[in-house]
Each structure stands twice: as structure tokens, then as C-alpha cells.
Amino acid sequence: MIAEVPGDTGPRRRRVYGISDDGAADLREWLATATLDPGGRNEALLRSVLLGQLDPRSAALAFTTEAERHRERATLHEALRDEAGTKGSPLAPLRLAFDCGARIEHALAEWAQAAADEVRPARRRTRS
């Protein structure tokens, strides 16, 4: 699946390897036919269950912090996506992956903020 790249040496005359013709054919077949396994671990869902062990104020703070973390990651993915979209960028093959990452992070941020709003205790009215 891999082969030495003839005539190409890395630092300190190390051998450089790349995907072989057979490896590239197998990769194309896998990309065209494999189905994704949606049953992977989802840390956000696990946290949503376990944060119920905290008092409402602490859980709301944890969800708010998580929402901010997802917003920051979305911003990073957007910057990388934009860089990948510039002419001649070495990141160009990754543009769609960065776009997917940004969209996922925005969705997770929205969900975490909604969860924070839901678990946050209602403020009591004060008498004047």
C-alpha cells in the first residue's frame, strides 16, 4: 500500500514513502463504497448525561464553557477553510474537511448553549 518515492530524500537522506498505485486504487474503492459507522463515541452526549450529577448552576456553567470552546474551534476551522480556499494553498485538499468541522462545531456550540439555558436555574424575583 506504500512505496518508496524514488529519488526523493528527506532530511538527513532519509527515505521518503508515498502511497503505491495499488494503495491508491484501494483507497479510491474504499472512499467510493464504504459506509460510515455512526455509532462512534460522542463525548458531548456523554457529558450531557453526566452533567446531571451537578447542581443546576454548575451544570449551566459547564455547558456554557463547552459552548464557548465549540465556538472557538468553529472559528479555527473557518480560518483554516478560508486559507484552504485561497489560490495555491497547500491546504486546498482539506477545504471541505475544514468546512465540515466548522459546521459541526457551530452545531455543538448551539446545542451546548441551549443545554446551558435549559438547566440554568430561574432567577428569583426580588421585592422592591
N, CA and C of each residue as an Amber inpcrd file, in Angstrom:
protein
   384
   0.8080000  -1.2010000   0.0000000   0.0000000   0.0000000   0.0000000
   0.8540000   1.2690000   0.0000000   2.1030000   1.1320000   0.4270000
   3.0180000   2.2650000   0.3640000   4.2390000   1.8540000  -0.4410000
   4.9410000   2.8470000  -0.9590000   6.1480000   2.5730000  -1.7400000
   7.1270000   3.7150000  -1.5290000   8.3970000   3.4060000  -1.6300000
   9.4250000   4.4290000  -1.5330000   9.3210000   5.3370000  -2.7620000
   9.4500000   6.6330000  -2.5350000   9.4270000   7.5940000  -3.6330000
  10.8530000   7.6730000  -4.1790000  11.0640000   7.1730000  -5.3960000
  12.4410000   7.1390000  -5.9230000  13.0120000   8.5370000  -6.1330000
  14.2730000   8.6900000  -5.7590000  14.9730000   9.9470000  -5.9830000
  14.6150000  11.0620000  -5.0200000  13.6880000  10.8400000  -4.1190000
  13.2790000  11.8720000  -3.1680000  13.8320000  11.4890000  -1.8030000
  14.6040000  12.3680000  -1.2030000  15.1270000  12.0870000   0.1350000
  14.6800000  13.1740000   1.0780000  14.4500000  12.7790000   2.2680000
  14.0580000  13.7270000   3.2920000  15.2790000  14.2460000   4.0170000
  15.0610000  14.9010000   5.1700000  16.1940000  15.4000000   5.9550000
  17.1400000  14.2390000   6.3080000  18.4060000  14.5050000   6.3130000
  19.4400000  13.5180000   6.6570000  19.3730000  12.2880000   5.7620000
  19.0200000  12.4920000   4.5010000  18.9660000  11.4420000   3.4840000
  18.0620000  10.2720000   3.8740000  17.0120000  10.5720000   4.5750000
  16.0320000   9.5280000   4.9220000  15.1950000   9.1930000   3.7090000
  14.7190000   7.9780000   3.6730000  13.8360000   7.5570000   2.5870000
  12.4650000   8.2070000   2.7480000  11.8540000   8.5320000   1.6340000
  10.5220000   9.1350000   1.6240000   9.5660000   8.1200000   1.0190000
   8.4130000   7.9520000   1.6610000   7.4290000   6.9870000   1.1890000
   6.1450000   7.6950000   0.8160000   5.4210000   7.0900000  -0.0940000
   4.1290000   7.6110000  -0.5160000   3.2030000   6.4430000  -0.8110000
   2.0010000   6.7560000  -1.1890000   1.0170000   5.7200000  -1.4770000
   1.3630000   5.0490000  -2.8040000   1.2680000   3.7310000  -2.8340000
   1.5530000   2.9820000  -4.0670000   0.3400000   3.0370000  -5.0000000
   0.5290000   2.6010000  -6.2390000  -0.5990000   2.5500000  -7.1820000
  -1.6970000   1.6400000  -6.6500000  -1.3090000   0.4750000  -6.0960000
  -2.3000000  -0.4320000  -5.5090000  -2.9850000   0.2110000  -4.3030000
  -2.2070000   0.9050000  -3.4900000  -2.7760000   1.5940000  -2.3330000
  -3.7580000   2.6680000  -2.7490000  -3.4220000   3.4110000  -3.7980000
  -4.3180000   4.4660000  -4.2900000  -5.6110000   3.8580000  -4.8330000
  -5.4970000   2.7060000  -5.5050000  -6.6960000   2.0360000  -6.0310000
  -7.5810000   1.5600000  -4.8850000  -6.9650000   0.9680000  -3.8580000
  -7.7410000   0.5220000  -2.6930000  -8.3950000   1.7000000  -1.9780000
  -7.6750000   2.7910000  -1.8580000  -8.2270000   3.9850000  -1.2140000
  -9.4310000   4.5080000  -1.9870000  -9.3130000   4.5940000  -3.3170000
 -10.4480000   5.0710000  -4.1280000 -11.6550000   4.1500000  -3.9700000
 -11.4240000   2.8380000  -3.9580000 -12.5280000   1.8930000  -3.7850000
 -13.1880000   2.0790000  -2.4250000 -12.3860000   2.2110000  -1.3850000
 -12.9300000   2.3920000  -0.0390000 -13.7380000   3.6900000   0.0410000
 -13.1940000   4.7680000  -0.5190000 -13.8990000   6.0500000  -0.4830000
 -15.2380000   5.9850000  -1.2170000 -15.2800000   5.2240000  -2.2940000
 -16.4950000   5.1480000  -3.1050000 -17.5410000   4.2060000  -2.5300000
 -17.1290000   3.2170000  -1.7360000 -18.0770000   2.1780000  -1.3400000
 -18.3050000   2.0340000   0.1630000 -17.3820000   2.4730000   0.9840000
 -17.5100000   2.2430000   2.4310000 -18.6270000   3.1020000   3.0190000
 -19.3370000   2.5380000   3.9740000 -20.3550000   3.3090000   4.6860000
 -19.7790000   3.7430000   6.0260000 -20.1810000   4.9190000   6.4680000
 -19.6980000   5.4340000   7.7420000 -20.3970000   4.7330000   8.8930000
 -19.6680000   4.5460000   9.9790000 -20.2370000   3.9600000  11.1850000
 -20.6530000   5.0950000  12.1090000 -21.9520000   5.3770000  12.2070000
 -22.3920000   6.4930000  13.0540000 -22.3690000   6.1660000  14.5400000
 -21.9510000   4.9760000  14.9130000 -22.0130000   4.5560000  16.3080000
 -20.8030000   4.9100000  17.1290000 -19.9950000   5.8740000  16.7020000
 -18.8000000   6.2460000  17.4470000 -19.1290000   6.9500000  18.7490000
 -18.1120000   7.0910000  19.5830000 -18.2730000   7.7600000  20.8800000
 -18.5390000   9.2450000  20.6520000 -19.5140000   9.7750000  21.3630000
 -19.8360000  11.1880000  21.2780000 -19.6990000  11.7740000  22.6760000
 -18.5920000  12.4650000  22.8970000 -18.3090000  12.9940000  24.2230000
 -19.3410000  14.0170000  24.6830000 -19.8790000  14.8030000  23.7530000
 -20.8800000  15.8020000  24.1250000 -22.1230000  15.1310000  24.7040000
 -22.5620000  14.0410000  24.0930000 -23.7340000  13.3400000  24.6190000
 -23.4430000  12.7070000  25.9740000 -22.2610000  12.1350000  26.1160000
 -21.8860000  11.5470000  27.4100000 -21.8790000  12.6180000  28.4870000
 -21.2860000  13.7750000  28.1740000 -21.2510000  14.8590000  29.1570000
 -22.6590000  15.3350000  29.5100000 -23.5570000  15.3760000  28.5340000
 -24.9140000  15.8570000  28.8170000 -25.6150000  14.9660000  29.8210000
 -25.3070000  13.6760000  29.7760000 -25.8920000  12.7460000  30.7410000
 -25.2360000  12.9300000  32.1110000 -23.9180000  12.9860000  32.1260000
 -23.1940000  13.0380000  33.3960000 -23.2880000  14.3950000  34.0900000
 -23.4740000  15.4810000  33.3360000 -23.5770000  16.7920000  33.9680000
 -24.8340000  16.9040000  34.8190000 -25.7600000  15.9810000  34.6390000
 -26.9320000  15.9400000  35.5050000 -26.5780000  15.6440000  36.9540000
 -25.3620000  15.1950000  37.1860000 -24.9030000  14.9280000  38.5470000
 -24.5040000  16.2070000  39.2790000 -24.3690000  17.3000000  38.5340000
 -24.0040000  18.5790000  39.1460000 -25.2500000  19.3610000  39.5310000
 -25.0720000  20.3250000  40.4130000 -26.1860000  21.2200000  40.7080000
 -26.4360000  22.0640000  39.4550000 -27.6540000  22.5960000  39.2850000
 -28.0080000  23.3080000  38.0560000 -27.0660000  24.4570000  37.6840000
 -26.6150000  25.2260000  38.6670000 -25.7180000  26.3440000  38.3700000
 -24.3810000  25.8520000  37.7900000 -23.8290000  24.8130000  38.4080000
 -22.5540000  24.2590000  37.9390000 -22.7090000  23.6100000  36.5630000
 -23.8180000  22.9320000  36.3580000 -24.0570000  22.3040000  35.0540000
 -24.1980000  23.3770000  33.9770000 -24.9200000  24.4570000  34.2780000
 -25.0850000  25.5480000  33.3130000 -23.7360000  26.1670000  32.9680000
 -22.8870000  26.3690000  33.9630000 -21.5580000  26.9220000  33.7180000
 -20.7340000  25.9690000  32.8470000 -20.8110000  24.6720000  33.1190000
 -20.0630000  23.6890000  32.3210000 -20.5410000  23.6980000  30.8710000
 -21.8430000  23.7420000  30.6570000 -22.3710000  23.7800000  29.2910000
 -21.9990000  25.0940000  28.5890000 -22.0350000  26.2080000  29.3190000
 -21.6560000  27.4950000  28.7370000 -20.1840000  27.4850000  28.3270000
 -19.3360000  26.9140000  29.1740000 -17.9130000  26.7860000  28.8630000
 -17.7130000  25.9070000  27.6370000 -18.4740000  24.8310000  27.5610000
 -18.3930000  23.9370000  26.4100000 -18.8420000  24.6520000  25.1340000
 -19.8870000  25.4510000  25.2270000 -20.3640000  26.2010000  24.0630000
 -19.2750000  27.1480000  23.5620000 -18.6060000  27.8200000  24.4830000
 -17.5350000  28.7400000  24.0970000 -16.3800000  27.9870000  23.4400000
 -16.0340000  26.8430000  23.9720000 -14.9610000  26.0290000  23.3820000
 -15.3180000  25.6310000  21.9510000 -16.5660000  25.2420000  21.7280000
 -17.0000000  24.8730000  20.3780000 -16.9980000  26.0860000  19.4400000
 -17.3670000  27.2550000  19.9510000 -17.3190000  28.4630000  19.1180000
 -15.8800000  28.7870000  18.7110000 -14.9520000  28.6270000  19.6420000
 -13.5380000  28.8730000  19.3360000 -13.0360000  27.8900000  18.2820000
 -13.4120000  26.6370000  18.4300000 -12.9790000  25.6260000  17.4530000
 -13.6110000  25.8900000  16.0840000 -14.8560000  26.3440000  16.0690000
 -15.5090000  26.6810000  14.7980000 -14.7530000  27.8110000  14.1040000
 -14.3360000  28.8050000  14.8700000 -13.5730000  29.9240000  14.3100000
 -12.2590000  29.4340000  13.7120000 -11.5920000  28.5270000  14.3950000
 -10.3460000  27.9570000  13.8720000 -10.5980000  27.2100000  12.5670000
 -11.6220000  26.3660000  12.5450000 -11.9570000  25.6180000  11.3250000
 -12.2990000  26.5690000  10.1790000 -13.0120000  27.6600000  10.4800000
 -13.3610000  28.6210000   9.4360000 -12.1110000  29.2940000   8.8660000
 -11.1680000  29.6410000   9.7460000  -9.9320000  30.2700000   9.2790000
  -9.1420000  29.3020000   8.3980000  -9.0830000  28.0400000   8.8090000
  -8.3790000  27.0470000   8.0020000  -9.0940000  26.8120000   6.6740000
 -10.4300000  26.7760000   6.7110000 -11.2140000  26.6120000   5.4850000
 -10.9540000  27.7690000   4.5240000 -10.9280000  28.9870000   5.0690000
 -10.6860000  30.1610000   4.2320000  -9.2800000  30.1170000   3.6380000
  -8.3050000  29.7330000   4.4460000  -6.9320000  29.5990000   3.9390000
  -6.8710000  28.5400000   2.8470000  -7.5720000  27.4280000   3.0540000
  -7.5820000  26.3450000   2.0680000  -8.2380000  26.7830000   0.7670000
  -9.0980000  27.7890000   0.8260000  -9.7900000  28.2710000  -0.3550000
  -8.9980000  29.2810000  -1.1760000  -7.8390000  29.6980000  -0.6580000
  -7.0330000  30.6520000  -1.4160000  -6.2330000  29.9270000  -2.4940000
  -6.0370000  30.6090000  -3.5920000  -5.3420000  30.0160000  -4.7430000
  -3.9350000  29.5580000  -4.3450000  -3.6270000  28.3020000  -4.6710000
  -2.3000000  27.7440000  -4.4240000  -2.0440000  27.2820000  -3.0040000
  -3.0540000  27.3030000  -2.1570000  -2.8560000  26.8980000  -0.7680000
  -2.5510000  25.4080000  -0.6730000  -1.5460000  25.0310000   0.1370000
  -1.2840000  23.6040000   0.3410000  -2.4150000  22.9250000   1.1190000
  -3.2860000  23.7180000   1.7270000  -4.4150000  23.1650000   2.4790000
  -5.6340000  22.9040000   1.5980000  -5.5550000  23.2390000   0.3130000
  -6.7090000  23.1370000  -0.5930000  -7.4180000  21.7830000  -0.5380000
  -6.7030000  20.6550000  -0.4820000  -7.4170000  19.3700000  -0.4390000
  -8.2420000  19.1720000   0.8430000  -7.9770000  19.9940000   1.8510000
  -8.6640000  19.8380000   3.1430000  -9.8190000  20.8180000   3.3360000
 -10.1140000  21.6550000   2.3180000 -11.1330000  22.6940000   2.4860000
 -12.4780000  22.1420000   2.9240000 -12.9330000  21.0690000   2.2960000
 -14.2390000  20.5060000   2.6680000 -14.2240000  19.9230000   4.0760000
 -13.0980000  19.3490000   4.4910000 -12.9960000  18.8250000   5.8510000
 -13.0750000  19.9650000   6.8690000 -12.3920000  21.0760000   6.5910000
 -12.4620000  22.2240000   7.4960000 -13.8760000  22.7990000   7.5330000
 -14.5540000  22.8230000   6.3940000 -15.9270000  23.3140000   6.3480000
 -16.8340000  22.4200000   7.2020000 -16.6530000  21.1050000   7.0650000
 -17.4310000  20.1670000   7.8780000 -17.1630000  20.4060000   9.3620000
 -15.8890000  20.5480000   9.7130000 -15.5300000  20.8000000  11.1110000
 -16.1720000  22.0600000  11.6490000 -16.1600000  23.1310000  10.8600000
 -16.7670000  24.3920000  11.2990000 -18.2590000  24.2190000  11.5330000
 -18.9240000  23.5440000  10.6170000 -20.3790000  23.3500000  10.7520000
 -20.7180000  22.4930000  11.9740000 -19.9430000  21.4480000  12.2000000
 -20.1680000  20.5840000  13.3670000 -19.9470000  21.3720000  14.6540000
 -18.8710000  22.1360000  14.7140000 -18.5810000  22.9100000  15.9270000
 -19.6490000  23.9610000  16.1860000 -20.1660000  24.6090000  15.1400000
 -21.2630000  25.5720000  15.3290000 -22.5010000  24.8690000  15.8870000
 -22.8080000  23.6820000  15.3460000 -23.9810000  22.9400000  15.8300000
 -23.7970000  22.5370000  17.2890000 -22.6100000  22.0700000  17.6460000
 -22.3530000  21.6820000  19.0340000 -22.3870000  22.8890000  19.9680000
 -21.9050000  24.0300000  19.5060000 -21.9630000  25.2500000  20.3240000
 -23.4040000  25.6590000  20.5760000 -24.2180000  25.5990000  19.5290000
 -25.6380000  25.9560000  19.6700000 -26.3320000  25.0090000  20.6450000
 -26.0300000  23.7120000  20.5050000 -26.6340000  22.7260000  21.3990000
 -26.1850000  22.9600000  22.8400000 -24.8870000  23.1710000  23.0660000
 -24.3810000  23.3540000  24.4290000 -24.9740000  24.6050000  25.0610000
 -25.1390000  25.6750000  24.2770000 -25.7370000  26.8910000  24.8180000
 -27.2040000  26.6570000  25.1760000 -27.9280000  25.9300000  24.3330000
 -29.3300000  25.6070000  24.6390000 -29.4130000  24.7470000  25.8950000
 -28.4790000  23.8140000  26.0490000 -28.4640000  22.9750000  27.2530000
 -28.1950000  23.8280000  28.4830000 -27.2580000  24.7650000  28.3710000
 -26.9640000  25.6610000  29.4960000 -28.1960000  26.4580000  29.8790000
 -28.8880000  26.9780000  28.8710000 -30.0950000  27.7720000  29.1280000
 -31.1850000  26.9220000  29.7780000 -31.2570000  25.6570000  29.3790000
 -32.2920000  24.7730000  29.9230000 -32.0360000  24.3950000  31.3810000
 -30.7890000  24.1420000  31.7370000 -30.5070000  23.6800000  33.1010000
 -30.2690000  24.8210000  34.0790000 -30.0280000  26.0290000  33.5600000
 -29.7600000  27.1740000  34.4400000 -30.9790000  27.4340000  35.3120000
 -30.7610000  27.5710000  36.6040000 -31.9140000  27.8280000  37.4870000
 -32.5150000  29.2020000  37.2030000 -33.8280000  29.2710000  37.3200000
 -34.5280000  30.5370000  37.0960000 -34.1640000  31.5050000  38.2140000
 -34.0170000  32.7510000  37.8460000 -33.7160000  33.7640000  38.8620000
 -34.9800000  34.0730000  39.6590000 -34.7810000  34.2300000  40.9290000
 -35.9150000  34.6040000  41.7730000 -36.1640000  36.0920000  41.6730000
 -37.4370000  36.4450000  41.7330000 -37.7920000  37.8500000  41.7070000
 -37.4780000  38.4540000  43.0750000 -36.9470000  39.6400000  43.0570000
 -36.7050000  40.3390000  44.3220000 -37.7840000  41.3780000  44.4990000
 -38.2120000  41.5510000  45.7220000 -39.2470000  42.5470000  46.0270000
 -38.6200000  43.9100000  46.1630000 -39.3100000  44.8960000  45.6210000
 -38.7980000  46.2730000  45.7260000 -39.3190000  46.9490000  46.9460000
